Amino acid sequence: MRRTLMSLSVVAVAAVAAGTVLGGVAQAGTTLGAAAAEKGRYYGAAIAAGKLGDSVYTGILNREFNSVTPENEMKWDATEPSQGRFSYGNADRIVSQAQSHGMRIRGHALLWHQQQPSWAQGMSGSALRNAAINHVTQVATYYRGKIYAWDVVNEAFADGNGGGRRDSNLQRTGNDWIEAAFRAARAADPGAKLCYNDYNTDGINAKSTGIYNMVRDFKSRGVPIDCVGFQSHLTNSAPSDYQANLQRFADLGVDVQITELDISGGSQASAYGAVTRACLAVSRCTGITVWGIRDSDSWRTGQNPLLFDNSGNKKAAYTAVLDALNSGGMTVPTGGPTTPVPTTPVPTTGGPTQGPGGCSATVSLNSWSGGYVATVRVTAGSAPLTGWTVNVAIPSGGAVTSAWSATNSGTSGTVAFRNVSYNGTVAAGAATEFGFQGTGSGPTGTPTCAAS
Ligand code: G3I
């Protein structure tokens, strides 16, 4: 008995030292995904469909990550190899893998000057513009309701050009090609967050400032943009103003995400820790994706920039990330619908109804004639949640057509939305979000939240 008590107290001391509290408050996550979820964020990896048969690879993926990005499979050359003929086999394999394990999917990338199919490389002018917008519409429609965030446009700004655009066949169709792509993506999948993604933008510099000015302009004119991706292909360390740069974008009213993280060099572990802490310190930094799983999976051959070695063992960098995720305070992502499309926040609060500390839910709507997208924010009460169910009354005549980051039972009347695997755990006072799309008019009643 005494021995048991002593060992229990050792566990308690160790846990508190690791920044956790026993007894029903926050617990340390033992995997990257679980630890990030405790902070209301995701931790993802870029993956390749061709590696899903590798059991070491898939074992790490399923254990550690709660978000995936297809490394190549959703790019233009992969999804539309000949004009108007779409090919989704490899991308679908990744989507199935993610869905069957409750992972989010970051779609990458609808338009990019690289990895264009050869038929598009040879096009220009309005023919290319039309083909590009059609591509955005077709692919975003095909995956509607399944994608957490799309990289709508990738790497459109130049290096060393004072913050100007990169020359490309797409740019030569007119400077408005980026906003045309974002508008088409919004129309095709109103529930996906729409991101602009780029590299060498990790500190405050001319290139990131060029993008900052574009995002500010888009927000002021109502061009639908929800997030900015910072690829973060780093050597040795992040720039000293990394967090400040994330924050200045967040202050424009967009989410920020670290989208392709890999770090080479001797101070790798501490650099990974610093990047993690920077994301946690910015409330609108909603998650981190590493660009591959094992060093041998990296596009940076021989640089060993990832969290697992070639055999799949955890590296010091892994431990640095996990420790950073498990320590420190809490800034809950505040992401939500971020575009000035008609948004009617419905300040409704439900619950608490069950569970030790209960939970509450609020809904905001993006509505149009005949339909809407609802974003629901679920906030834990005084105790952590291990699961939640939100009941929403759908106005008669309308129906839920798709949901993301939650599973719904039923589509009309009172619809119950239950957490999926990556967002059931919510720390006390923290929040998570899910969304759904519906026909008819949006819900106006008070949702109730049941904690478990
Ligand atoms: O699949 C073919 C294979 O059949 C063929 O034998 C082989 C011969 O070269 O090529 C294979 O395709 C390669 C593909 O990766 C899959 O491995 C392509 O040649 C190669 O170009 C491609 O590289 C990808 C690169 O984007 C293309 O620019 C990398 O995997 C991918 O990690 C990289 O990812 C980009 C992001 O999309 C955007 N940001 C930068 C990042 C790193 O470059």
Coordinates of C-alpha atoms and ligand atoms in Angstrom, one line a residue:
M1 CA 0.0 0.0 0.0
R2 CA 2.7 2.4 1.0
R3 CA 4.8 1.5 -2.0
T4 CA 1.8 2.0 -4.2
L5 CA 1.1 5.5 -2.7
M6 CA 4.8 6.4 -3.0
S7 CA 4.9 5.4 -6.7
L8 CA 1.7 7.3 -7.3
S9 CA 3.1 10.4 -5.8
V10 CA 6.2 10.0 -8.0
V11 CA 4.0 9.9 -11.0
A12 CA 2.1 12.9 -9.8
V13 CA 5.3 14.9 -9.3
A14 CA 6.7 13.8 -12.6
A15 CA 3.5 14.8 -14.3
V16 CA 3.3 18.2 -12.7
A17 CA 7.0 18.8 -13.7
A18 CA 6.0 18.0 -17.2
G19 CA 3.4 20.7 -17.1
T20 CA 0.4 18.5 -16.5
V21 CA -2.0 18.2 -13.7
L22 CA -3.5 15.0 -12.5
G23 CA -7.0 14.6 -11.2
G24 CA -9.1 15.5 -14.2
V25 CA -7.5 18.6 -15.4
A26 CA -5.1 18.9 -18.4
Q27 CA -3.1 15.8 -19.2
A28 CA 0.1 15.6 -21.2
G29 CA -0.4 14.3 -24.7
T30 CA 1.8 11.3 -25.4
T31 CA 1.7 11.8 -29.2
L32 CA 2.1 14.9 -31.3
G33 CA -1.5 14.9 -32.4
A34 CA -2.9 14.4 -28.9
A35 CA -0.6 17.0 -27.4
A36 CA -1.5 19.5 -30.1
A37 CA -5.2 18.8 -29.6
E38 CA -4.8 19.6 -26.0
K39 CA -3.9 23.1 -27.2
G40 CA -6.7 23.2 -29.7
R41 CA -4.4 22.7 -32.6
Y42 CA -3.5 19.9 -35.1
Y43 CA -0.2 18.3 -35.8
G44 CA 0.1 17.0 -39.3
A45 CA 2.5 15.4 -41.8
A46 CA 2.8 15.5 -45.6
I47 CA 2.3 12.0 -46.8
A48 CA 2.7 10.0 -50.1
A49 CA 0.1 7.6 -51.3
G50 CA 2.8 5.3 -52.5
K51 CA 4.1 4.8 -49.0
L52 CA 0.8 3.8 -47.3
G53 CA 1.8 0.1 -47.7
D54 CA 4.9 0.6 -45.6
S55 CA 3.8 -0.5 -42.1
V56 CA 6.5 1.5 -40.3
Y57 CA 5.5 4.6 -42.1
T58 CA 1.7 4.1 -41.6
G59 CA 2.2 3.1 -38.0
I60 CA 3.9 6.4 -37.2
L61 CA 1.3 8.3 -39.2
N62 CA -1.7 6.8 -37.5
R63 CA -0.1 7.0 -34.0
E64 CA 1.3 10.5 -34.1
F65 CA -0.6 12.8 -36.5
N66 CA -4.1 14.1 -36.7
S67 CA -3.8 15.9 -40.0
V68 CA -2.3 15.1 -43.4
T69 CA -1.3 16.9 -46.5
P70 CA -0.9 15.0 -49.8
E71 CA 2.7 15.7 -50.7
N72 CA 2.1 15.6 -54.5
E73 CA -1.2 13.8 -55.1
M74 CA -3.6 16.8 -55.2
K75 CA -1.4 18.9 -57.4
W76 CA -2.6 20.0 -60.9
D77 CA -0.4 17.4 -62.8
A78 CA -1.7 14.6 -60.6
T79 CA -5.4 15.5 -60.6
E80 CA -5.9 16.7 -64.2
P81 CA -3.3 15.0 -66.3
S82 CA -5.1 15.8 -69.5
Q83 CA -7.4 18.7 -69.9
G84 CA -10.9 18.1 -68.5
R85 CA -10.0 14.5 -67.5
F86 CA -9.6 14.2 -63.7
S87 CA -7.7 11.6 -61.9
Y88 CA -8.2 11.2 -58.1
G89 CA -7.0 7.7 -57.4
N90 CA -3.9 8.5 -55.3
A91 CA -5.4 11.6 -53.7
D92 CA -8.5 9.5 -52.7
R93 CA -6.2 6.9 -51.1
I94 CA -4.9 9.6 -48.8
V95 CA -8.3 11.0 -48.1
S96 CA -9.6 7.5 -47.1
Q97 CA -6.6 6.9 -44.9
A98 CA -7.2 10.3 -43.2
Q99 CA -10.9 9.9 -42.8
S100 CA -10.7 6.4 -41.4
H101 CA -8.4 7.7 -38.7
G102 CA -10.3 10.9 -38.0
M103 CA -7.5 13.1 -39.4
R104 CA -8.0 16.5 -41.0
I105 CA -6.9 17.0 -44.6
R106 CA -5.0 20.0 -45.9
G107 CA -5.5 20.2 -49.7
H108 CA -2.3 21.1 -51.5
A109 CA -2.3 22.8 -53.9
L110 CA -4.9 24.0 -56.4
L111 CA -2.7 26.4 -58.5
W112 CA 1.1 26.6 -58.6
H113 CA 3.6 27.5 -61.3
Q114 CA 5.3 24.1 -60.7
Q115 CA 3.9 20.7 -61.3
Q116 CA 1.5 21.9 -63.9
P117 CA 0.4 19.2 -66.4
S118 CA 2.2 19.7 -69.7
W119 CA -1.0 20.7 -71.5
A120 CA -1.3 23.7 -69.1
Q121 CA 2.4 24.6 -69.3
G122 CA 1.8 25.4 -73.0
M123 CA -1.2 27.6 -72.5
S124 CA -1.6 31.3 -72.0
G125 CA -4.1 34.1 -71.8
S126 CA -7.8 33.6 -71.3
A127 CA -7.5 29.9 -72.3
L128 CA -5.1 29.3 -69.4
R129 CA -7.2 31.5 -67.0
N130 CA -10.3 29.5 -67.9
A131 CA -8.5 26.2 -67.6
A132 CA -7.1 27.2 -64.2
I133 CA -10.4 28.4 -62.8
N134 CA -12.1 25.3 -64.0
H135 CA -9.4 23.2 -62.3
V136 CA -10.0 25.0 -59.0
T137 CA -13.8 24.6 -59.4
Q138 CA -13.6 20.9 -60.3
V139 CA -11.2 19.7 -57.7
A140 CA -12.6 21.8 -54.8
T141 CA -16.1 20.6 -55.8
Y142 CA -15.0 16.9 -55.9
Y143 CA -13.6 17.2 -52.4
R144 CA -16.2 19.5 -51.0
G145 CA -16.8 18.9 -47.3
K146 CA -13.7 16.8 -46.9
I147 CA -10.9 19.4 -46.8
Y148 CA -10.1 21.4 -43.7
A149 CA -8.0 23.9 -45.6
W150 CA -7.0 24.3 -49.2
D151 CA -3.7 25.9 -50.4
V152 CA -5.6 27.6 -53.2
V153 CA -2.5 29.4 -54.5
N154 CA 1.1 28.3 -53.8
E155 CA 4.3 30.3 -54.2
A156 CA 3.0 33.2 -56.3
F157 CA 5.5 35.8 -54.9
A158 CA 9.0 36.2 -56.1
D159 CA 12.3 36.0 -54.2
G160 CA 14.3 39.1 -54.3
N161 CA 11.8 41.2 -56.1
G162 CA 10.9 43.7 -53.5
G163 CA 7.7 41.9 -52.6
G164 CA 6.4 41.6 -56.1
R165 CA 4.8 38.7 -57.8
R166 CA 6.7 35.8 -59.5
D167 CA 6.5 35.7 -63.2
S168 CA 4.6 32.7 -64.4
N169 CA 2.2 31.7 -67.1
L170 CA -0.6 32.2 -64.5
Q171 CA 0.7 35.6 -63.5
R172 CA 0.7 36.6 -67.2
T173 CA -3.1 36.0 -67.4
G174 CA -3.5 39.1 -65.2
N175 CA -2.7 40.2 -61.7
D176 CA -6.2 39.2 -60.5
W177 CA -5.6 35.5 -61.1
I178 CA -5.1 34.9 -57.4
E179 CA -8.4 36.5 -56.3
A180 CA -10.2 34.7 -59.1
A181 CA -8.9 31.4 -57.8
F182 CA -10.0 32.2 -54.2
R183 CA -13.5 33.2 -55.3
A184 CA -13.8 30.0 -57.4
A185 CA -12.6 27.9 -54.5
R186 CA -15.1 29.5 -52.1
A187 CA -18.0 28.9 -54.4
A188 CA -17.0 25.3 -54.9
D189 CA -16.4 24.4 -51.2
P190 CA -17.7 27.1 -48.8
G191 CA -16.7 25.0 -45.8
A192 CA -13.0 24.8 -46.5
K193 CA -10.6 27.4 -45.2
L194 CA -8.8 29.0 -48.1
C195 CA -5.1 29.6 -47.7
Y196 CA -2.3 31.3 -49.6
N197 CA 0.9 29.3 -49.1
D198 CA 4.6 30.3 -49.6
Y199 CA 8.2 29.9 -48.6
N200 CA 10.9 32.3 -47.5
T201 CA 8.2 34.2 -45.8
D202 CA 9.0 33.0 -42.3
G203 CA 10.3 36.3 -41.0
I204 CA 9.4 39.9 -41.7
N205 CA 11.0 40.6 -45.1
A206 CA 10.1 42.1 -48.5
K207 CA 8.5 38.9 -49.8
S208 CA 6.3 38.3 -46.7
T209 CA 5.4 42.0 -46.7
G210 CA 4.2 41.7 -50.3
I211 CA 2.0 38.8 -49.2
Y212 CA 0.9 40.7 -46.2
N213 CA -0.2 43.6 -48.4
M214 CA -2.1 41.3 -50.7
V215 CA -4.0 39.7 -47.7
R216 CA -4.8 43.1 -46.3
D217 CA -6.1 44.2 -49.7
F218 CA -8.2 41.0 -50.1
K219 CA -9.7 41.4 -46.6
S220 CA -10.6 45.1 -47.4
R221 CA -12.3 44.1 -50.7
G222 CA -14.1 41.0 -49.5
V223 CA -12.0 38.5 -51.5
P224 CA -12.4 35.3 -49.6
I225 CA -9.2 34.3 -47.8
D226 CA -9.1 32.6 -44.5
C227 CA -5.5 31.6 -43.8
V228 CA -1.9 32.0 -44.8
G229 CA 0.5 29.1 -44.8
F230 CA 4.2 29.5 -43.9
Q231 CA 6.1 26.6 -45.3
S232 CA 9.1 27.0 -43.0
H233 CA 11.7 25.0 -44.8
L234 CA 14.4 26.1 -42.4
T235 CA 18.1 25.8 -41.9
N236 CA 19.4 25.8 -38.3
S237 CA 16.7 28.0 -36.8
A238 CA 13.7 30.1 -37.4
P239 CA 14.2 33.9 -38.0
S240 CA 14.1 35.8 -34.7
D241 CA 10.9 37.6 -35.8
Y242 CA 9.1 34.4 -36.7
Q243 CA 6.4 34.7 -34.1
A244 CA 6.0 38.4 -34.8
N245 CA 5.5 37.7 -38.5
L246 CA 2.8 35.1 -37.7
Q247 CA 1.2 37.6 -35.4
R248 CA 1.1 40.4 -37.9
F249 CA -0.8 38.2 -40.4
A250 CA -3.1 36.9 -37.7
D251 CA -3.9 40.6 -36.8
L252 CA -5.2 41.0 -40.4
G253 CA -8.0 38.5 -39.5
V254 CA -6.7 35.3 -41.0
D255 CA -5.6 32.0 -39.5
V256 CA -1.9 31.2 -39.8
Q257 CA -0.6 27.7 -40.3
I258 CA 2.9 26.2 -40.5
T259 CA 2.5 24.1 -43.5
E260 CA 5.7 22.4 -44.6
L261 CA 8.0 22.4 -41.7
D262 CA 11.4 20.8 -41.9
I263 CA 14.7 22.0 -40.3
S264 CA 18.2 20.9 -41.2
G265 CA 21.3 21.7 -39.1
G266 CA 22.9 21.1 -35.8
S267 CA 20.5 23.0 -33.6
Q268 CA 17.5 21.2 -35.1
A269 CA 15.8 20.1 -31.8
S270 CA 15.9 23.5 -30.3
A271 CA 14.7 25.1 -33.5
Y272 CA 11.7 22.7 -33.7
G273 CA 10.9 23.6 -30.1
A274 CA 11.0 27.3 -30.9
V275 CA 8.8 27.0 -33.9
T276 CA 6.3 25.0 -31.8
R277 CA 6.3 27.6 -29.1
A278 CA 5.8 30.4 -31.6
C279 CA 2.7 28.7 -33.0
L280 CA 1.3 28.2 -29.5
A281 CA 1.9 31.8 -28.7
V282 CA -0.2 33.1 -31.6
S283 CA -3.9 32.4 -31.0
R284 CA -4.7 32.1 -34.6
C285 CA -2.0 29.7 -35.4
T286 CA -4.2 26.6 -35.8
G287 CA -1.6 23.9 -36.5
I288 CA 1.7 22.6 -37.8
T289 CA 2.5 20.2 -40.6
V290 CA 5.9 18.6 -41.1
W291 CA 6.9 17.9 -44.7
G292 CA 7.3 14.2 -44.4
I293 CA 7.6 11.6 -41.6
R294 CA 11.1 10.0 -41.6
D295 CA 14.3 11.6 -42.7
S296 CA 14.3 9.2 -45.6
D297 CA 10.9 10.5 -46.7
S298 CA 12.1 14.1 -47.0
W299 CA 12.5 15.9 -50.3
R300 CA 15.7 17.4 -48.7
T301 CA 17.8 14.3 -49.4
G302 CA 20.6 13.8 -47.0
Q303 CA 19.7 16.7 -44.7
N304 CA 17.8 14.7 -42.2
P305 CA 15.3 17.5 -41.4
L306 CA 12.4 15.6 -39.9
L307 CA 11.3 14.2 -36.5
F308 CA 11.9 10.5 -37.1
D309 CA 15.1 8.8 -38.3
N310 CA 15.3 6.5 -41.3
S311 CA 14.2 3.6 -39.2
G312 CA 11.2 5.4 -37.7
N313 CA 12.8 6.2 -34.3
K314 CA 11.9 9.4 -32.6
K315 CA 14.7 12.0 -32.7
A316 CA 15.6 14.7 -30.2
A317 CA 13.6 17.0 -32.4
Y318 CA 10.5 14.9 -31.8
T319 CA 10.9 15.2 -28.0
A320 CA 11.5 19.0 -28.3
V321 CA 8.2 19.3 -30.2
L322 CA 6.3 17.1 -27.8
D323 CA 7.7 18.9 -24.7
A324 CA 6.8 22.3 -26.2
L325 CA 3.3 21.2 -27.0
N326 CA 2.8 19.9 -23.5
S327 CA 4.2 22.8 -21.6
G328 CA 3.3 26.4 -21.1
G329 CA 0.0 28.2 -21.2
M330 CA -2.9 28.0 -23.4
T331 CA -3.8 30.2 -26.3
V332 CA -6.8 28.7 -28.0
P333 CA -7.0 29.2 -31.8
T334 CA -9.6 31.7 -32.6
G335 CA -10.0 30.8 -36.2
G336 CA -13.4 30.9 -37.8
P337 CA -15.1 32.3 -40.8
T338 CA -12.8 35.2 -41.5
T339 CA -14.0 36.8 -44.7
P340 CA -16.4 39.7 -44.7
V341 CA -19.0 37.6 -46.6
P342 CA -22.3 38.1 -44.8
T343 CA -21.7 36.6 -41.4
T344 CA -24.4 36.6 -38.8
P345 CA -23.0 35.5 -35.4
V346 CA -25.7 33.9 -33.4
P347 CA -24.6 34.4 -29.8
T348 CA -26.3 31.3 -28.6
T349 CA -25.0 29.4 -25.7
G350 CA -26.1 25.9 -24.8
G351 CA -25.3 23.5 -21.9
P352 CA -23.7 22.7 -19.7
T353 CA -25.8 19.6 -19.6
Q354 CA -23.6 16.7 -18.7
G355 CA -20.1 15.8 -17.8
P356 CA -18.2 17.3 -14.8
G357 CA -17.7 20.8 -16.2
G358 CA -20.1 20.9 -19.1
C359 CA -19.6 22.7 -22.4
S360 CA -21.2 25.4 -24.5
A361 CA -21.6 26.0 -28.2
T362 CA -21.9 29.1 -30.4
V363 CA -22.8 29.2 -34.0
S364 CA -21.9 31.7 -36.7
L365 CA -23.3 31.6 -40.2
N366 CA -22.2 32.4 -43.7
S367 CA -25.6 32.5 -45.5
W368 CA -26.6 33.0 -49.0
S369 CA -30.0 32.6 -50.8
G370 CA -30.9 28.9 -50.3
G371 CA -27.9 27.8 -48.2
Y372 CA -25.4 28.4 -45.5
V373 CA -22.2 27.3 -43.9
A374 CA -22.3 27.1 -40.1
T375 CA -19.2 27.2 -38.0
V376 CA -19.8 25.9 -34.4
R377 CA -17.4 26.6 -31.6
V378 CA -17.5 24.2 -28.8
T379 CA -16.0 25.4 -25.5
A380 CA -15.2 23.2 -22.6
G381 CA -16.4 24.3 -19.2
S382 CA -14.4 24.0 -16.0
A383 CA -13.3 20.5 -16.7
P384 CA -11.7 19.0 -19.8
L385 CA -13.8 17.2 -22.3
T386 CA -13.1 13.7 -23.6
G387 CA -16.0 13.9 -26.0
W388 CA -18.9 16.2 -26.9
T389 CA -22.2 16.2 -28.7
V390 CA -23.9 19.4 -30.0
N391 CA -27.5 19.3 -30.9
V392 CA -28.6 21.9 -33.5
A393 CA -32.2 22.5 -34.6
I394 CA -32.3 22.7 -38.4
P395 CA -35.1 24.9 -39.7
S396 CA -37.9 22.9 -41.4
G397 CA -37.5 22.5 -45.2
G398 CA -33.7 22.6 -44.9
A399 CA -31.1 19.8 -44.4
V400 CA -27.5 19.3 -43.5
T401 CA -25.6 18.3 -46.6
S402 CA -22.1 17.8 -45.2
A403 CA -20.2 18.2 -42.0
W404 CA -16.5 18.5 -41.2
S405 CA -14.6 17.9 -37.9
A406 CA -17.8 16.2 -36.6
T407 CA -20.1 13.4 -37.5
N408 CA -23.8 14.1 -37.7
S409 CA -26.7 11.7 -37.1
G410 CA -29.6 12.8 -39.2
T411 CA -29.8 15.7 -41.5
S412 CA -33.0 17.5 -40.5
G413 CA -35.0 18.3 -37.4
T414 CA -32.6 18.3 -34.4
V415 CA -29.3 17.0 -35.7
A416 CA -26.7 15.7 -33.3
F417 CA -23.0 16.5 -34.1
R418 CA -20.5 14.3 -32.3
N419 CA -16.8 15.0 -32.1
V420 CA -14.4 13.0 -34.3
S421 CA -11.2 11.4 -32.9
Y422 CA -8.9 14.5 -33.1
N423 CA -11.2 17.0 -31.5
G424 CA -13.0 15.2 -28.7
T425 CA -10.3 16.1 -26.2
V426 CA -10.6 19.7 -25.2
A427 CA -8.8 21.2 -22.2
A428 CA -10.8 23.1 -19.5
G429 CA -11.8 26.4 -20.9
A430 CA -10.4 25.6 -24.3
A431 CA -12.4 25.5 -27.6
T432 CA -12.6 23.5 -30.8
E433 CA -14.6 24.0 -33.9
F434 CA -16.6 22.0 -36.4
G435 CA -18.7 23.0 -39.3
F436 CA -21.5 22.0 -41.5
Q437 CA -23.2 23.1 -44.7
G438 CA -26.9 23.1 -45.2
T439 CA -29.7 24.0 -47.6
G440 CA -32.5 26.4 -46.7
S441 CA -32.0 29.0 -44.0
G442 CA -29.4 28.6 -41.2
P443 CA -30.2 27.6 -37.7
T444 CA -31.3 30.4 -35.4
G445 CA -32.1 28.5 -32.2
T446 CA -29.8 27.7 -29.3
P447 CA -27.6 24.7 -29.7
T448 CA -27.1 22.5 -26.7
C449 CA -23.7 21.0 -25.8
A450 CA -23.4 17.7 -23.9
A451 CA -20.0 16.9 -22.5
S452 CA -18.6 13.5 -21.8
Ligands
G3I1 O1 6.5 9.7 -59.1 C1 7.6 10.0 -60.0 C2 8.3 8.7 -60.3 O2 7.4 7.8 -61.0 C3 9.5 8.9 -61.2 O3 10.3 7.8 -61.4 C4 10.5 10.0 -60.4 C5 11.6 10.3 -61.3 O4 12.0 11.7 -61.1 O5 9.7 11.1 -60.2 C6 8.6 10.9 -59.4 O6 7.9 12.1 -59.1 C7 8.6 13.0 -58.3 C8 7.7 13.4 -57.1 O7 8.2 14.4 -56.3 C9 7.3 12.2 -56.3 O8 8.5 11.7 -55.7 C10 8.9 14.3 -59.0 O9 9.9 14.0 -60.0 C11 9.4 15.3 -58.1 O10 9.6 16.6 -58.8 C12 8.5 15.6 -57.0 O11 9.0 16.5 -56.1 C13 8.1 17.1 -55.3 C14 8.3 18.6 -55.4 O12 7.4 19.3 -54.5 C15 8.0 19.1 -56.8 O13 8.3 20.4 -57.0 C16 8.4 16.7 -53.8 O14 8.1 15.3 -53.7 C17 7.6 17.5 -52.9 O15 8.0 17.3 -51.6 C18 7.8 19.0 -53.2 O16 6.9 19.7 -52.3 C19 7.0 21.1 -52.4 C20 5.6 21.7 -52.1 O17 4.7 21.1 -52.9 C21 5.6 23.2 -52.2 N1 6.6 23.8 -51.4 C22 7.9 23.3 -51.6 C23 8.0 21.8 -51.4 C24 9.4 21.2 -51.5 O18 9.9 21.4 -52.8

